[in-house]
Structure formats: C-alpha cells, structure tokens
Tab-separated table of C-alpha atoms in Angstrom:
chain	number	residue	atom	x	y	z
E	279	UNK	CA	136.738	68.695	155.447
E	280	UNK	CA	136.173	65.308	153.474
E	281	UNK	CA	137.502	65.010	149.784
E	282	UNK	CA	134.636	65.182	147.651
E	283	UNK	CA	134.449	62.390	144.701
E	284	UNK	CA	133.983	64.720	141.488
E	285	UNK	CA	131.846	63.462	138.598
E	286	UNK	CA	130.016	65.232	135.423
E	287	UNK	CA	126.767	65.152	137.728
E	288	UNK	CA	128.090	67.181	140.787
E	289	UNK	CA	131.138	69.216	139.176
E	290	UNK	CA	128.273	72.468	138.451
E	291	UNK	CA	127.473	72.503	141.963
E	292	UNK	CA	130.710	71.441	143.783
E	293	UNK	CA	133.165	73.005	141.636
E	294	UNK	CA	131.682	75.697	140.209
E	295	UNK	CA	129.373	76.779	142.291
E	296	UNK	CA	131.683	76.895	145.191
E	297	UNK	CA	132.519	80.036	146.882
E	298	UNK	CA	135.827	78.855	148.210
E	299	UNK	CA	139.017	77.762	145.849
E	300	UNK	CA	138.818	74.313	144.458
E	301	UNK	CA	141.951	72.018	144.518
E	302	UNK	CA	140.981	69.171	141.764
E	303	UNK	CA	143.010	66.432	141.711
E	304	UNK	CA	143.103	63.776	138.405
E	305	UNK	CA	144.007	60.418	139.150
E	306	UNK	CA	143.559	56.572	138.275
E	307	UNK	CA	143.952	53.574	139.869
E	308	UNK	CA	146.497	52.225	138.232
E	309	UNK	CA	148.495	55.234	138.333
E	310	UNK	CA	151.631	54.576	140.929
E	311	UNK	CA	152.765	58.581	141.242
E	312	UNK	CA	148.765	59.257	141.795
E	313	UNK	CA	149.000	56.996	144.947
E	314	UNK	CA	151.616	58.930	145.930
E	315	UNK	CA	150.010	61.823	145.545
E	316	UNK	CA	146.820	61.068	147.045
E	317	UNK	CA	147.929	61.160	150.607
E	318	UNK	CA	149.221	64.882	150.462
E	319	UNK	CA	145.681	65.426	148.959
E	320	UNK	CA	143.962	64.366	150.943
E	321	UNK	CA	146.071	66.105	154.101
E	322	UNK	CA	145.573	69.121	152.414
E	323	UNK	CA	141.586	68.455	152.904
E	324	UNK	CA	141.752	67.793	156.413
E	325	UNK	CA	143.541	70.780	157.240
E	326	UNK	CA	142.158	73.313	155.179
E	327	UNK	CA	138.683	74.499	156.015
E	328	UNK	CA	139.048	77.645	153.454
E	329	UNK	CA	139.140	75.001	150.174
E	330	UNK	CA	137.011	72.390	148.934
E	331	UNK	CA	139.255	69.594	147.599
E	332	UNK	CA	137.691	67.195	145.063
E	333	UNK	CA	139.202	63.533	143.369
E	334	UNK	CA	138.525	63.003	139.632
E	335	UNK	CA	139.198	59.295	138.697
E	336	UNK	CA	140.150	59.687	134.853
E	337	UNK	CA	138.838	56.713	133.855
E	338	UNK	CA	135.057	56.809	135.449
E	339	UNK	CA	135.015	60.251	134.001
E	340	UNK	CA	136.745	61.151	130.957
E	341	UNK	CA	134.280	64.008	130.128
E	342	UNK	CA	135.538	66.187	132.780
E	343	UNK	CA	139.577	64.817	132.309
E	344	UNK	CA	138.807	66.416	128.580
E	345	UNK	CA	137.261	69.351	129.194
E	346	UNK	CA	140.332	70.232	131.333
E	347	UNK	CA	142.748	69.322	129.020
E	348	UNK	CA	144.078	65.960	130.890
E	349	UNK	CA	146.801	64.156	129.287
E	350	UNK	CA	149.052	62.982	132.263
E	351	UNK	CA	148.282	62.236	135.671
E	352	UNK	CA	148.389	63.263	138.534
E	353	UNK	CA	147.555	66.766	137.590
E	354	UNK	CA	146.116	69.381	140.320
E	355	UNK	CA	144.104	72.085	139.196
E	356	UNK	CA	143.185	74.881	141.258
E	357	UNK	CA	139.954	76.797	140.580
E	358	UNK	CA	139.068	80.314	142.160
E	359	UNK	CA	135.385	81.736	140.901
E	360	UNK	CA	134.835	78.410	138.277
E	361	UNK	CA	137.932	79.447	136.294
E	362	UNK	CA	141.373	77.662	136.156
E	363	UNK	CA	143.625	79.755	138.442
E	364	UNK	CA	146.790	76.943	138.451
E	365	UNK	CA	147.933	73.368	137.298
E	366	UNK	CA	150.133	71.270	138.581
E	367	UNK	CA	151.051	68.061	136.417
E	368	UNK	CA	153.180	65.112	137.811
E	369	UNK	CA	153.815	64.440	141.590
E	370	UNK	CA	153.897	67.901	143.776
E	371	UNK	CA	154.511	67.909	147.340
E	372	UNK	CA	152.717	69.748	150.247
E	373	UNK	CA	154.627	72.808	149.977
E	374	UNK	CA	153.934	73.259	145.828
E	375	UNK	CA	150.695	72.691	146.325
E	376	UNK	CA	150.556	75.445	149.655
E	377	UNK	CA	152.325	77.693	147.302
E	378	UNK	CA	149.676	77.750	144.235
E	379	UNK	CA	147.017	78.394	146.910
E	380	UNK	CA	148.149	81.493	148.519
C-alpha cells in the first residue's frame, strides 16, 4: 500500500476513521535522522497490507505536530481505533517499529 501524505484536511478520514492501525510518521525536510528513517517507513507500507501508514511534514502542518505533542523528530506514532496506542521518538529501525505493531 502507498504512504499516504497526512494533512489537517484528510487526518478525520485517513487516520481516524481507519479501521486498520495507523503508523504516523513526523518528519521535515531538513531533518537528516528523518531521511533515514523514511526508507524503513516507507518499507513498512509496502509490505504491510493490515496498516495504513501516513507522512506528516512538521512544517506544512504544525496543527497536527501540536495536537500530538511533537517536539523532536522523527517520531512514529501508532494509532489503533483513533487513539494513541505507541510513540516512538528518534530513529527506530524495522524491527522496533514491527515490535510496537504486534
């Protein structure tokens, strides 16, 4: 499955209104450990078929990077039923990530 682009417009419908778990991941641009991070990402989306996985650039929307709480990137969140079921902050690999979605 594609990585969706997050924004304030879609997040009620992607995020929350999905009936599989959500893997969000924060990032910028400018952000060197986010690059890093963005491959595993989006491996994660290709493979998986039982979770929607969704980018959230910090900087086009810093609504949504408040209302979770965002102060360093990157930072995973997982979501199961619109509520926060993990968080990962900093550079994870594969097998963190596989772990907080069991």
């Amino acid at each position: 499955m594609a990585v969706l682009t997050i924004t304030a417009e879609n997040f009620k419908t992607e995020v929350l209104g999905s009936a599989k778990p959500v893997l969000l991941d924060f990032w910028a641009t400018w952000c060197p450990p986010c690059m890093m991070q963005s491959p595993i990402v989006d491996e994660l989306a290709e493979e998986r078929s039982d979770i929607v996985v969704g980018k959230v650039n910090t900087d086009e929307q810093p609504e949504l990077s408040a209302a979770f709480e965002v102060e360093n990137i990157p930072t995973l969140v997982i979501m199961r039923g619109g509520k926060v079921s993990a968080r990962l902050v900093g550079l994870h690999s594969k097998e963190q990530i596989l772990e907080e979605l069991k």
